[in-house]
Every structure is written in C-alpha cells, then in structure tokens.
CSV table of C-alpha atoms in Angstrom, one decimal:
chain,number,residue,atom,x,y,z
A,1,MET,CA,-99.7,39.4,-22.3
A,2,SER,CA,-100.3,39.9,-18.6
A,3,GLU,CA,-102.5,42.7,-17.2
A,4,GLN,CA,-99.4,44.3,-15.6
A,5,VAL,CA,-97.5,44.5,-18.9
A,6,ILE,CA,-100.6,46.0,-20.5
A,7,ARG,CA,-100.9,48.6,-17.8
A,8,ASN,CA,-97.2,49.4,-18.0
A,9,THR,CA,-97.5,49.9,-21.7
A,10,GLN,CA,-100.5,52.1,-21.4
A,11,VAL,CA,-98.7,54.2,-18.8
A,12,MET,CA,-95.6,54.6,-21.0
A,13,ASN,CA,-97.8,55.6,-24.0
A,14,ARG,CA,-99.6,58.2,-21.9
A,15,SER,CA,-96.3,59.5,-20.7
A,16,LYS,CA,-94.9,59.8,-24.2
A,17,THR,CA,-98.0,61.5,-25.4
A,18,ARG,CA,-98.0,63.9,-22.5
A,19,ASN,CA,-94.3,64.7,-23.1
A,20,LEU,CA,-94.9,65.4,-26.8
A,21,VAL,CA,-97.7,67.8,-26.0
A,22,GLN,CA,-95.7,69.6,-23.4
A,23,VAL,CA,-92.7,69.9,-25.7
A,24,ALA,CA,-94.9,71.4,-28.4
A,25,MET,CA,-96.5,73.7,-25.9
A,26,LEU,CA,-93.3,74.9,-24.4
A,27,GLY,CA,-91.8,75.4,-27.9
A,28,ALA,CA,-94.8,77.6,-28.8
A,29,VAL,CA,-94.4,79.7,-25.6
A,30,ALA,CA,-90.7,80.1,-26.3
A,31,GLY,CA,-91.4,81.2,-29.9
A,32,VAL,CA,-93.8,83.8,-28.6
A,33,LEU,CA,-91.4,85.1,-26.0
A,34,MET,CA,-88.7,85.3,-28.6
A,35,ASN,CA,-90.7,88.1,-30.2
A,36,PHE,CA,-90.3,90.3,-27.2
A,37,GLU,CA,-86.7,91.3,-27.7
A,38,PHE,CA,-85.1,94.4,-26.3
A,39,PRO,CA,-81.6,95.9,-26.3
A,40,LEU,CA,-79.4,96.4,-23.3
A,41,PRO,CA,-77.6,99.6,-24.3
A,42,PHE,CA,-75.5,99.6,-21.1
A,43,LEU,CA,-74.0,96.3,-22.0
A,44,ALA,CA,-74.0,95.8,-25.8
A,45,PRO,CA,-74.7,97.3,-29.2
A,46,PRO,CA,-78.4,97.1,-30.2
A,47,PHE,CA,-77.9,94.2,-32.6
A,48,TYR,CA,-77.6,92.0,-29.5
A,49,GLN,CA,-81.0,91.6,-28.0
A,50,MET,CA,-82.2,90.2,-24.7
A,51,ASP,CA,-85.3,88.0,-24.5
A,52,PHE,CA,-86.7,85.4,-22.1
A,53,SER,CA,-87.4,82.6,-24.6
A,54,GLU,CA,-84.9,80.3,-22.9
A,55,ILE,CA,-87.1,80.1,-19.8
A,56,PRO,CA,-89.6,77.5,-21.2
A,57,VAL,CA,-86.7,75.7,-22.9
A,58,LEU,CA,-84.9,75.3,-19.6
A,59,VAL,CA,-88.1,74.3,-17.8
A,60,GLY,CA,-88.6,71.6,-20.3
A,61,ALA,CA,-85.0,70.4,-20.0
A,62,PHE,CA,-85.4,70.1,-16.3
A,63,ALA,CA,-88.8,68.4,-16.4
A,64,MET,CA,-88.2,66.0,-19.4
A,65,GLY,CA,-84.4,65.9,-20.0
A,66,PRO,CA,-81.9,67.7,-22.3
A,67,VAL,CA,-83.2,66.1,-25.5
A,68,ALA,CA,-86.6,67.6,-24.9
A,69,GLY,CA,-84.8,70.9,-24.2
A,70,VAL,CA,-83.1,70.8,-27.6
A,71,VAL,CA,-86.4,69.9,-29.4
A,72,ILE,CA,-88.1,72.8,-27.7
A,73,GLU,CA,-85.3,75.1,-28.7
A,74,LEU,CA,-85.6,73.9,-32.3
A,75,ILE,CA,-89.4,74.4,-32.3
A,76,LYS,CA,-88.9,77.9,-31.0
A,77,ILE,CA,-86.4,78.8,-33.7
A,78,LEU,CA,-88.5,77.3,-36.5
A,79,LEU,CA,-91.7,78.9,-35.3
A,80,HIS,CA,-90.1,82.3,-35.2
A,81,PHE,CA,-88.5,81.8,-38.6
A,82,VAL,CA,-91.7,80.7,-40.2
A,83,LEU,CA,-93.8,83.5,-38.8
A,84,HIS,CA,-91.3,86.4,-39.0
A,85,GLY,CA,-88.5,85.3,-41.4
A,86,SER,CA,-85.0,86.4,-40.7
A,87,THR,CA,-83.4,89.8,-40.7
A,88,THR,CA,-79.9,88.3,-40.3
A,89,ALA,CA,-79.7,85.9,-43.2
A,90,GLY,CA,-80.2,83.0,-40.7
A,91,VAL,CA,-77.1,83.9,-38.7
A,92,GLY,CA,-79.0,85.2,-35.7
A,93,GLU,CA,-81.3,82.2,-35.6
A,94,LEU,CA,-78.4,79.8,-35.9
A,95,ALA,CA,-76.6,81.5,-33.1
A,96,ASN,CA,-79.7,81.5,-30.9
A,97,PHE,CA,-80.1,77.8,-31.4
A,98,ILE,CA,-76.4,77.0,-30.7
A,99,PHE,CA,-76.2,79.1,-27.6
A,100,GLY,CA,-79.6,77.9,-26.3
A,101,CYS,CA,-78.5,74.3,-26.6
A,102,ALA,CA,-75.2,75.1,-25.0
A,103,PHE,CA,-77.1,76.5,-22.0
A,104,VAL,CA,-79.9,73.9,-21.5
A,105,ILE,CA,-78.0,70.7,-22.3
A,106,PRO,CA,-75.5,70.8,-19.4
A,107,ALA,CA,-78.2,72.2,-17.1
A,108,GLY,CA,-80.6,69.5,-18.0
A,109,LEU,CA,-78.0,66.7,-17.8
A,110,ILE,CA,-76.8,67.8,-14.4
A,111,TYR,CA,-80.2,68.2,-12.9
A,112,ARG,CA,-82.3,65.6,-14.6
A,113,TYR,CA,-80.0,62.6,-14.3
A,114,HIS,CA,-78.7,63.2,-10.8
A,115,HIS,CA,-80.0,60.7,-8.3
A,116,LYS,CA,-81.3,63.4,-6.0
A,117,LYS,CA,-82.8,66.4,-7.8
A,118,THR,CA,-82.2,69.4,-5.6
A,119,ARG,CA,-82.0,73.1,-6.0
A,120,VAL,CA,-78.3,72.9,-5.6
A,121,HIS,CA,-78.1,70.6,-8.6
A,122,ALA,CA,-80.3,73.0,-10.6
A,123,LEU,CA,-78.0,75.9,-9.6
A,124,VAL,CA,-74.9,74.0,-10.6
A,125,GLY,CA,-76.4,73.0,-13.9
A,126,MET,CA,-77.5,76.5,-14.7
A,127,ALA,CA,-74.1,77.9,-13.7
A,128,VAL,CA,-72.3,75.4,-15.9
A,129,GLY,CA,-74.6,76.2,-18.8
A,130,THR,CA,-74.1,79.9,-18.3
A,131,VAL,CA,-70.3,79.7,-18.3
A,132,LEU,CA,-70.2,77.3,-21.3
A,133,THR,CA,-72.6,79.5,-23.3
A,134,THR,CA,-70.6,82.6,-22.5
A,135,VAL,CA,-67.3,81.0,-23.6
A,136,LEU,CA,-68.9,79.6,-26.8
A,137,ALA,CA,-70.5,83.0,-27.5
A,138,CYS,CA,-67.1,84.7,-27.4
A,139,LEU,CA,-65.4,82.1,-29.6
A,140,ILE,CA,-68.2,81.6,-32.2
A,141,ASN,CA,-69.2,85.2,-32.5
A,142,THR,CA,-65.6,86.4,-32.8
A,143,PHE,CA,-64.3,83.8,-35.3
A,144,VAL,CA,-67.5,82.7,-37.1
A,145,LEU,CA,-70.7,84.6,-36.7
A,146,LEU,CA,-69.5,88.2,-36.9
A,147,PRO,CA,-67.4,87.6,-40.0
A,148,VAL,CA,-70.2,85.6,-41.7
A,149,TYR,CA,-72.8,88.2,-40.8
A,150,GLY,CA,-70.4,91.0,-42.1
A,151,LYS,CA,-69.9,89.1,-45.3
A,152,ALA,CA,-73.6,88.5,-45.9
A,153,PHE,CA,-74.4,92.2,-45.5
A,154,GLY,CA,-71.2,93.7,-46.9
A,155,MET,CA,-69.9,95.0,-43.6
A,156,PRO,CA,-66.3,94.9,-42.5
A,157,VAL,CA,-65.7,93.4,-39.0
A,158,SER,CA,-64.4,96.8,-37.9
A,159,ALA,CA,-67.9,98.1,-38.2
A,160,PHE,CA,-69.0,95.9,-35.2
A,161,VAL,CA,-66.0,97.2,-33.3
A,162,GLU,CA,-67.1,100.8,-34.0
A,163,MET,CA,-70.7,100.0,-32.8
A,164,ALA,CA,-69.3,98.6,-29.6
A,165,GLN,CA,-67.4,101.8,-28.9
A,166,SER,CA,-70.7,103.5,-28.2
A,167,VAL,CA,-70.9,101.2,-25.1
A,168,HIS,CA,-67.2,101.0,-24.3
A,169,ALA,CA,-65.0,103.5,-25.9
A,170,SER,CA,-61.9,101.3,-25.3
A,171,VAL,CA,-63.1,98.5,-27.5
A,172,ASP,CA,-60.7,98.6,-30.5
A,173,ASN,CA,-60.5,95.0,-31.7
A,174,LEU,CA,-62.4,91.8,-31.7
A,175,LEU,CA,-60.7,90.5,-28.6
A,176,ALA,CA,-61.7,93.5,-26.6
A,177,PHE,CA,-65.2,93.2,-28.2
A,178,ALA,CA,-65.5,89.6,-26.8
A,179,VAL,CA,-64.2,90.5,-23.3
A,180,MET,CA,-66.0,93.8,-22.8
A,181,ILE,CA,-69.3,93.2,-24.7
A,182,LEU,CA,-70.0,89.5,-25.2
A,183,VAL,CA,-68.9,88.3,-21.7
A,184,PRO,CA,-71.0,90.7,-19.7
A,185,PHE,CA,-74.0,90.5,-22.0
A,186,ASN,CA,-74.2,86.7,-22.0
A,187,LEU,CA,-73.5,86.5,-18.2
A,188,PHE,CA,-76.3,89.0,-17.6
A,189,LYS,CA,-78.7,87.3,-19.9
A,190,TYR,CA,-78.3,83.7,-18.7
A,191,VAL,CA,-78.0,84.6,-15.0
A,192,ILE,CA,-81.3,86.4,-15.2
A,193,VAL,CA,-82.9,83.5,-17.0
A,194,SER,CA,-81.5,81.1,-14.5
A,195,LEU,CA,-82.8,83.1,-11.5
A,196,ILE,CA,-86.3,83.2,-13.0
A,197,VAL,CA,-86.4,79.5,-13.6
A,198,PHE,CA,-84.9,78.8,-10.2
A,199,PHE,CA,-87.9,80.6,-8.5
A,200,ILE,CA,-90.7,79.3,-10.8
A,201,TYR,CA,-89.6,75.8,-11.7
A,202,LYS,CA,-91.1,73.9,-8.8
A,203,ARG,CA,-94.5,75.5,-9.4
A,204,VAL,CA,-94.4,74.9,-13.1
A,205,ARG,CA,-93.3,71.3,-12.6
A,206,VAL,CA,-96.5,70.5,-10.7
A,207,ILE,CA,-98.4,71.5,-13.8
A,208,LEU,CA,-96.2,69.7,-16.3
A,209,ARG,CA,-95.8,66.5,-14.4
A,210,GLY,CA,-99.1,66.4,-12.6
A,211,ASP,CA,-97.4,66.0,-9.3
C-alpha cells in the first residue's frame, strides 16, 4: 500500500470520526434546546410550542449533509424522551421528528450537494423546507396526529377546535384549524429558525469544519 493511499485513508478516518463527534454534539445541543419550549398565544393554542432545537439540526445538515441532519434530529428526540419521557404518549415526539426531517432534508440536499454553496442556495433550501413542513404539518396533524392524540387521551377532535377558538374565534372545523392555526404557526417557527441559521451558519461552520 502506497504512502498516498495510507494518508488518504487516515484523512478519511479522521473525517468520519470528526463527523460522528459533531453529530453527537449537535444532537445533544438540540436536545437541550428542546427543553426551552414556549407557547405563541397570538398564533396557536398552548399545546403547540415553539423551540429552537432545529437550529443545530439544520446547521449539521448544511455542514455534513441531510443524513447527518436526520441522525441529529433522532438523537435530539431520543435524548429528550429518555430524560423527560413523554406527555403526549409519543405523539408529540413523533410529530417533532417527522416535521424536523421534512425541514432539514430538502434544505440540506439543496445546499450541501449544489456545486456552488452560496447563501442563495441556503435560502432556497430553507424556503423549500419551510413550505414542505408547513404542508405536511397541516395534512398530518389534521388527519393523523390530532385524531390519534385525541383517542389516546379520550378527547374528541372538536376539543382542539374549541381550544383554537381562543386564538381565532372563526375556527369551527379542522380545515379552518389547519389554515388559520397550523399554517401561520409553522411558517413563523421555521422562518425564524431559518433566519437565525442564515446569520450564524458561516461562523459556526468555521468551528465545525476547521476552515
């Protein structure tokens, strides 16, 4: 085996080790940030909580690719579940994982694998992820998660509609719930996360990649 091959192998092994460490680190940071949830009463009922745990997940997806982003997302959810359990019979954690992946996968794909990585590509990726996540949140919440959550806790779906009326009095069915609650809440959440990552990523990348 030539010296060049040996050096290349050593470089690849160091890169893999560094990526594993960074994925674990970002997953831990995301798990911590997930604890700091807070409601947005001007947008949604209190059972929808805002947090900034997707920031390190998106940073990881940009720096190491969408697969790394998914693993960071999974570490975040598992860490939070192990340390705090679940108050939603696992429904909230499942939703968080699905929507987090829907956000970071397209963003990571568009940015990471484009020939020229620019801020425009980052913005496009985050915009696509935001729109996709918002659409999925409407569909999955309306037809799957809210009914499952209601069944698990013995609540009729109409109870969620009634809670939403404290935010928008005109919400009187699940379709109105999706349009008037889920759309603005998710757009607000992921736009804010995107803006934060947009302004911090280049500085964080220097630390992660050693540039």
